[in-house]
Structures are given as structure tokens and as C-alpha cells.
Short mmCIF file of C-alpha atoms and ligand atoms in Angstrom, two decimals:
data_model
loop_
_atom_site.label_atom_id
_atom_site.label_comp_id
_atom_site.label_asym_id
_atom_site.label_seq_id
_atom_site.Cartn_x
_atom_site.Cartn_y
_atom_site.Cartn_z
CA MET A 1 18.24 23.17 11.38
CA LYS A 2 14.88 21.18 10.60
CA LEU A 3 15.73 19.14 7.28
CA ILE A 4 14.60 16.31 5.83
CA LEU A 5 16.30 13.38 2.96
CA LEU A 6 14.09 12.62 0.30
CA GLY A 7 15.35 10.44 -2.28
CA ALA A 8 14.30 6.84 -3.74
CA PRO A 9 15.41 3.83 -1.82
CA GLY A 10 19.00 2.96 -2.90
CA SER A 11 19.54 7.22 -3.25
CA GLY A 12 22.11 7.18 -0.60
CA LYS A 13 19.96 9.09 2.15
CA GLY A 14 21.60 7.41 5.10
CA THR A 15 24.85 7.97 4.00
CA GLN A 16 24.59 11.52 3.29
CA ALA A 17 23.00 11.37 6.46
CA ALA A 18 25.47 9.86 8.76
CA TYR A 19 27.88 13.09 7.08
CA ILE A 20 25.28 15.91 7.68
CA SER A 21 24.23 14.80 11.14
CA GLU A 22 27.95 14.83 11.89
CA LYS A 23 28.80 18.25 10.80
CA TYR A 24 25.64 20.25 11.80
CA ASP A 25 24.90 18.33 15.18
CA LEU A 26 21.28 17.09 14.28
CA PRO A 27 19.92 14.26 15.47
CA HIS A 28 19.96 11.61 12.57
CA ILE A 29 16.37 10.07 12.35
CA SER A 30 15.62 7.10 10.33
CA THR A 31 12.06 5.16 10.57
CA GLY A 32 13.89 2.08 8.98
CA GLU A 33 16.36 2.04 11.49
CA ILE A 34 14.14 2.60 13.98
CA PHE A 35 11.62 -0.06 12.85
CA ARG A 36 14.83 -2.44 11.80
CA GLU A 37 16.09 -2.02 15.31
CA ASN A 38 12.48 -2.86 17.02
CA ILE A 39 12.50 -6.28 15.07
CA LYS A 40 15.64 -7.27 15.72
CA GLU A 41 14.69 -6.81 19.28
CA MET A 42 11.66 -8.09 18.47
CA THR A 43 9.37 -5.79 20.26
CA PRO A 44 5.71 -5.64 19.97
CA LEU A 45 6.20 -2.59 17.31
CA GLY A 46 8.70 -4.68 15.91
CA VAL A 47 6.41 -8.00 15.18
CA LYS A 48 3.34 -5.67 14.02
CA VAL A 49 5.51 -4.01 11.22
CA LYS A 50 7.96 -7.32 10.51
CA ALA A 51 6.20 -8.59 7.62
CA VAL A 52 4.81 -5.42 5.47
CA MET A 53 8.65 -4.24 5.55
CA ASP A 54 9.91 -7.99 4.04
CA THR A 55 7.49 -7.25 1.05
CA GLY A 56 8.93 -3.82 0.86
CA ASN A 57 5.70 -1.73 1.44
CA LEU A 58 4.76 0.95 4.13
CA CYS A 59 4.78 0.57 7.54
CA PRO A 60 1.10 1.79 8.89
CA ASP A 61 0.93 5.65 8.74
CA ASP A 62 -0.42 5.99 11.82
CA LEU A 63 1.80 3.83 13.27
CA THR A 64 4.83 5.91 11.75
CA VAL A 65 3.67 9.54 12.70
CA GLU A 66 3.19 8.41 16.05
CA LEU A 67 6.39 6.99 16.71
CA VAL A 68 8.04 9.74 14.69
CA LYS A 69 6.35 12.71 16.91
CA GLU A 70 7.28 10.73 19.84
CA ARG A 71 11.13 10.99 19.03
CA LEU A 72 10.60 14.95 17.83
CA SER A 73 9.84 15.59 21.34
CA LYS A 74 13.33 14.35 22.56
CA PRO A 75 15.56 16.99 24.02
CA ASP A 76 18.24 16.58 21.48
CA CYS A 77 15.73 17.73 18.73
CA LYS A 78 15.34 21.11 21.24
CA ASN A 79 17.35 22.32 17.96
CA GLY A 80 16.66 21.10 15.15
CA TYR A 81 16.49 17.48 12.47
CA LEU A 82 17.47 15.36 10.51
CA LEU A 83 14.70 12.63 9.01
CA ASP A 84 15.90 10.17 6.82
CA GLY A 85 12.92 7.97 4.95
CA PHE A 86 9.99 10.52 6.61
CA PRO A 87 7.36 11.06 5.45
CA ARG A 88 7.52 9.18 2.58
CA ASN A 89 3.60 9.74 1.86
CA ILE A 90 1.09 13.13 1.20
CA TYR A 91 -0.60 12.29 4.69
CA GLN A 92 2.90 12.24 7.12
CA ALA A 93 4.19 15.25 5.18
CA SER A 94 0.50 16.83 6.13
CA ALA A 95 1.12 15.04 9.98
CA LEU A 96 4.67 16.79 9.69
CA ASP A 97 3.31 20.09 9.12
CA GLU A 98 1.52 19.77 12.09
CA ILE A 99 3.44 18.13 14.55
CA ASP A 100 7.31 20.38 13.69
CA ALA A 101 7.25 21.54 9.95
CA PRO A 102 10.64 21.64 8.45
CA ASP A 103 12.55 24.14 6.98
CA LYS A 104 14.83 22.98 4.28
CA VAL A 105 13.97 18.91 2.00
CA ILE A 106 16.85 18.05 0.36
CA ASN A 107 15.86 15.86 -2.97
CA LEU A 108 18.47 13.47 -3.42
CA ASP A 109 18.22 12.95 -7.36
CA ILE A 110 18.72 9.99 -8.72
CA ASP A 111 18.38 7.75 -12.45
CA LEU A 112 16.29 5.16 -11.05
CA SER A 113 17.65 2.78 -13.65
CA LYS A 114 20.20 2.33 -11.37
CA ILE A 115 18.50 1.63 -8.29
CA GLU A 116 18.79 -2.00 -8.30
CA HIS A 117 22.72 -2.35 -8.71
CA ARG A 118 23.01 -0.01 -5.82
CA ILE A 119 20.70 -1.62 -3.50
CA THR A 120 21.49 -5.09 -4.49
CA GLY A 121 25.19 -4.26 -3.90
CA ARG A 122 24.59 -3.32 -0.35
CA ARG A 123 25.98 -5.01 2.37
CA SER A 124 24.93 -3.57 5.96
CA CYS A 125 26.74 -3.86 9.34
CA ALA A 126 24.72 -4.68 12.30
CA LYS A 127 26.74 -3.53 14.81
CA CYS A 128 27.45 -0.38 13.77
CA ASN A 129 24.84 0.21 11.25
CA GLY A 130 27.35 0.96 9.08
CA SER A 131 25.88 0.86 4.85
CA TYR A 132 28.45 -0.31 1.80
CA HIS A 133 28.47 -1.02 -1.55
CA VAL A 134 30.50 -4.19 -2.68
CA ASP A 135 31.98 -2.16 -5.26
CA PHE A 136 33.79 0.25 -2.91
CA ILE A 137 35.64 -2.47 -0.03
CA GLY A 138 38.09 -5.05 -0.74
CA ASN A 139 36.19 -7.34 1.56
CA VAL A 140 32.54 -7.82 0.67
CA ASN A 141 31.72 -9.71 4.15
CA THR A 142 33.84 -7.50 6.51
CA CYS A 143 32.71 -3.98 7.84
CA PRO A 144 35.12 -1.86 6.75
CA ASN A 145 34.45 0.05 9.80
CA CYS A 146 34.25 -1.91 13.32
CA GLY A 147 35.40 -4.94 11.14
CA SER A 148 32.21 -6.86 12.23
CA GLU A 149 30.57 -9.47 9.63
CA LEU A 150 28.45 -7.61 6.94
CA THR A 151 24.62 -8.98 6.09
CA ILE A 152 22.68 -7.99 3.13
CA ARG A 153 18.95 -6.56 4.21
CA LYS A 154 16.18 -8.78 4.43
CA ASP A 155 14.81 -6.16 1.60
CA ASP A 156 18.13 -5.92 -0.18
CA THR A 157 16.99 -8.42 -2.57
CA VAL A 158 15.75 -8.03 -6.34
CA GLU A 159 11.90 -8.47 -6.30
CA VAL A 160 11.49 -6.68 -2.82
CA VAL A 161 13.36 -4.03 -4.38
CA LYS A 162 10.93 -3.69 -7.45
CA GLU A 163 8.38 -3.02 -4.99
CA ARG A 164 10.09 -0.77 -2.87
CA LEU A 165 10.38 1.48 -6.68
CA ALA A 166 6.58 1.56 -6.76
CA VAL A 167 5.79 2.51 -3.73
CA TYR A 168 8.54 5.01 -3.92
CA GLU A 169 7.24 6.45 -7.15
CA VAL A 170 3.32 6.39 -6.38
CA GLN A 171 3.54 7.52 -3.03
CA THR A 172 6.71 9.70 -1.85
CA ALA A 173 7.46 11.09 -5.59
CA PRO A 174 4.44 12.90 -5.07
CA LEU A 175 6.56 14.80 -2.14
CA ILE A 176 8.67 16.54 -4.19
CA ASP A 177 6.30 18.68 -5.60
CA TYR A 178 4.72 19.06 -2.39
CA TYR A 179 7.59 20.88 -1.18
CA LYS A 180 8.44 22.76 -4.38
CA ALA A 181 4.60 24.30 -3.56
CA GLN A 182 5.89 25.15 0.11
CA GLY A 183 9.11 26.67 -1.62
CA LYS A 184 11.31 23.78 0.41
CA LEU A 185 12.41 21.33 -2.22
CA VAL A 186 16.38 21.68 -2.73
CA ASN A 187 17.73 19.59 -5.84
CA VAL A 188 20.75 18.16 -5.33
CA ASP A 189 22.16 15.33 -8.25
CA GLY A 190 22.52 12.09 -6.00
CA ASP A 191 24.69 10.38 -9.22
CA LYS A 192 27.84 11.83 -8.08
CA SER A 193 30.64 10.38 -5.80
CA ILE A 194 29.59 10.33 -2.17
CA LYS A 195 32.03 12.99 -1.06
CA GLU A 196 30.74 15.01 -4.24
CA VAL A 197 27.17 14.79 -2.99
CA PHE A 198 27.98 15.67 0.29
CA ASP A 199 29.63 19.13 -1.13
CA GLU A 200 27.10 20.31 -2.60
CA ILE A 201 24.49 20.12 0.25
CA VAL A 202 27.33 21.55 2.35
CA LYS A 203 26.45 24.32 -0.29
CA VAL A 204 22.76 24.45 -0.61
CA LEU A 205 22.94 24.38 3.42
CA GLY A 206 25.23 27.49 3.47
P1 LIG B 1 15.56 2.84 2.53
O1 LIG B 1 15.50 4.13 1.83
O2 LIG B 1 16.71 2.28 1.35
O3 LIG B 1 14.18 2.48 1.01
P2 LIG B 1 14.60 2.35 4.61
O4 LIG B 1 15.52 1.81 5.78
O5 LIG B 1 14.22 4.29 4.94
O6 LIG B 1 15.33 2.03 2.98
O7 LIG B 1 13.16 1.69 4.92
C1 LIG B 1 13.14 0.28 4.74
C2 LIG B 1 11.63 -0.06 4.70
O8 LIG B 1 10.83 0.63 6.33
C3 LIG B 1 10.59 0.35 3.91
O9 LIG B 1 10.31 -0.14 2.83
C4 LIG B 1 9.15 0.46 4.54
O10 LIG B 1 8.17 -0.65 4.52
C5 LIG B 1 9.39 0.70 6.19
N1 LIG B 1 9.70 2.32 6.08
C6 LIG B 1 10.56 2.94 6.61
N2 LIG B 1 10.53 4.61 6.68
C7 LIG B 1 8.66 4.27 6.61
C8 LIG B 1 7.53 5.34 6.44
N3 LIG B 1 8.38 6.37 6.97
N4 LIG B 1 6.48 5.26 6.51
C9 LIG B 1 6.38 3.54 6.40
N5 LIG B 1 6.86 2.74 6.74
C10 LIG B 1 8.20 3.20 6.45
ZN1 LIG B 2 30.36 -2.13 11.15
#
């Protein structure tokens, strides 16, 4: 199964991806995670994309497509993939159609007015990659999964969130129609609880 998770920033792609990846045994490929890892390790790629990522804009297409192409050629993608955060515009989507087209695209549909609250309340764990909202964890400084210290992503500030949302609306939202036209799009209500959203995804995947 070759799957794409589509949705605005803060729509819960990363959270749902972790569950989907486990249940269907698919490699979870998050371009955002890959970029963040590279920034942390200060690789040449990380150095190249840091500034643009901090402003909430997209990393260069050629670089991103190349990265995904290489990742998809790894043996663990033999039976499919789960892409999270890619493609993010029409150029990337048509590049992916050339490389290894998806079977299904799940669009996590959420009320855009809730995004700011969702993202500014997000806390991330650098150790286990967990991501939580302060509304749902007892201790906002400690990872409920591994006990490490939680941090706030550099691009999870109010100003940067506004920019990410603008980028989403102009560049990424058109992918909904792109995949609808291909008959691959499935809409899932992302405003429900984590469990309800996941149950709905399982239902549509059959
Ligand atoms: P979110 O889905 O919460 O916005 P991500 O972790 O997916 O967060 O992405 C964070 C940032 O990484 C983006 O704002 C962008 O700068 C960069 N990025 C991630 N995926 C892509 C992509 N496919 N193309 C270009 N830039 C990307
Ligand atoms: Zn953790």
C-alpha cells in the first residue's frame, strides 16, 4: 500500500502516521522529520534548509524530491510507503507520480481556525520523536513516552504558524483537487479525537 497523508500543519498527520505505520507495517516517511534530523546533526543538507524552515516556508523542491526519491529506493519501501508532509505542492506531486505513484491519499480535514491553538500547544521530544499537546499531558515538560525533556519546535511560534498556514493554503491545498481528479482522495474528519480519527482511517483503508 502506497499512502499519502495530506493536511494542514497541525492537522495530526504525524500522530496518525505513527499509528498507521505500525498497524499496516509501512515505513513512515516524514520529510519534516528528515529535515529536522539533518538540522540537528548539522549536515550539509541541514545547513542548507535551516533558514527557510525557520521562517515556515518550503525547502527547495529539487532537493526535497531528490531526498524522497532516494528514501523510496530503500528496501523497506518494497511493499509500500506512508508519506507525511510530502508532496506539498503540485510540482512535488507530479514528481512523485513519476517516481512511484500513491494508491490512496488521506486528507485530514480540520477547522483551520483551530490550528494556531493546536500548534502553539505542541511539545516535542527530541529523543523518541513523540509529539503531544499540552492540553492532554499532565507534565508539560516531560515526555510521557520516554521521560525526556519536551521542547517547542522552532517553527511552532505564532508568527511562523501564520506563514506555514499561508503556504499551506496557496501551495498544498490544491493537492486536494489534484488527487480528487485521480480518484485517490479520501477525506477524514480530523477534528475528532486521535482515536476516532484513526478508527475512521482504518475503516477507509479497509
Ligand atoms: P507540519 O506538517 O506540522 O507543518 P512538517 O514537519 O511536515 O510540519 O514540516 C516542517 C517544515 O519542513 C515545513 O514548514 C517546511 O519548511 C519543511 N518541509 C517539510 N516537508 C517539505 C516538503 N515536502 N517540501 C518542502 N519543504 C518541506
Ligand atoms: Zn520521548
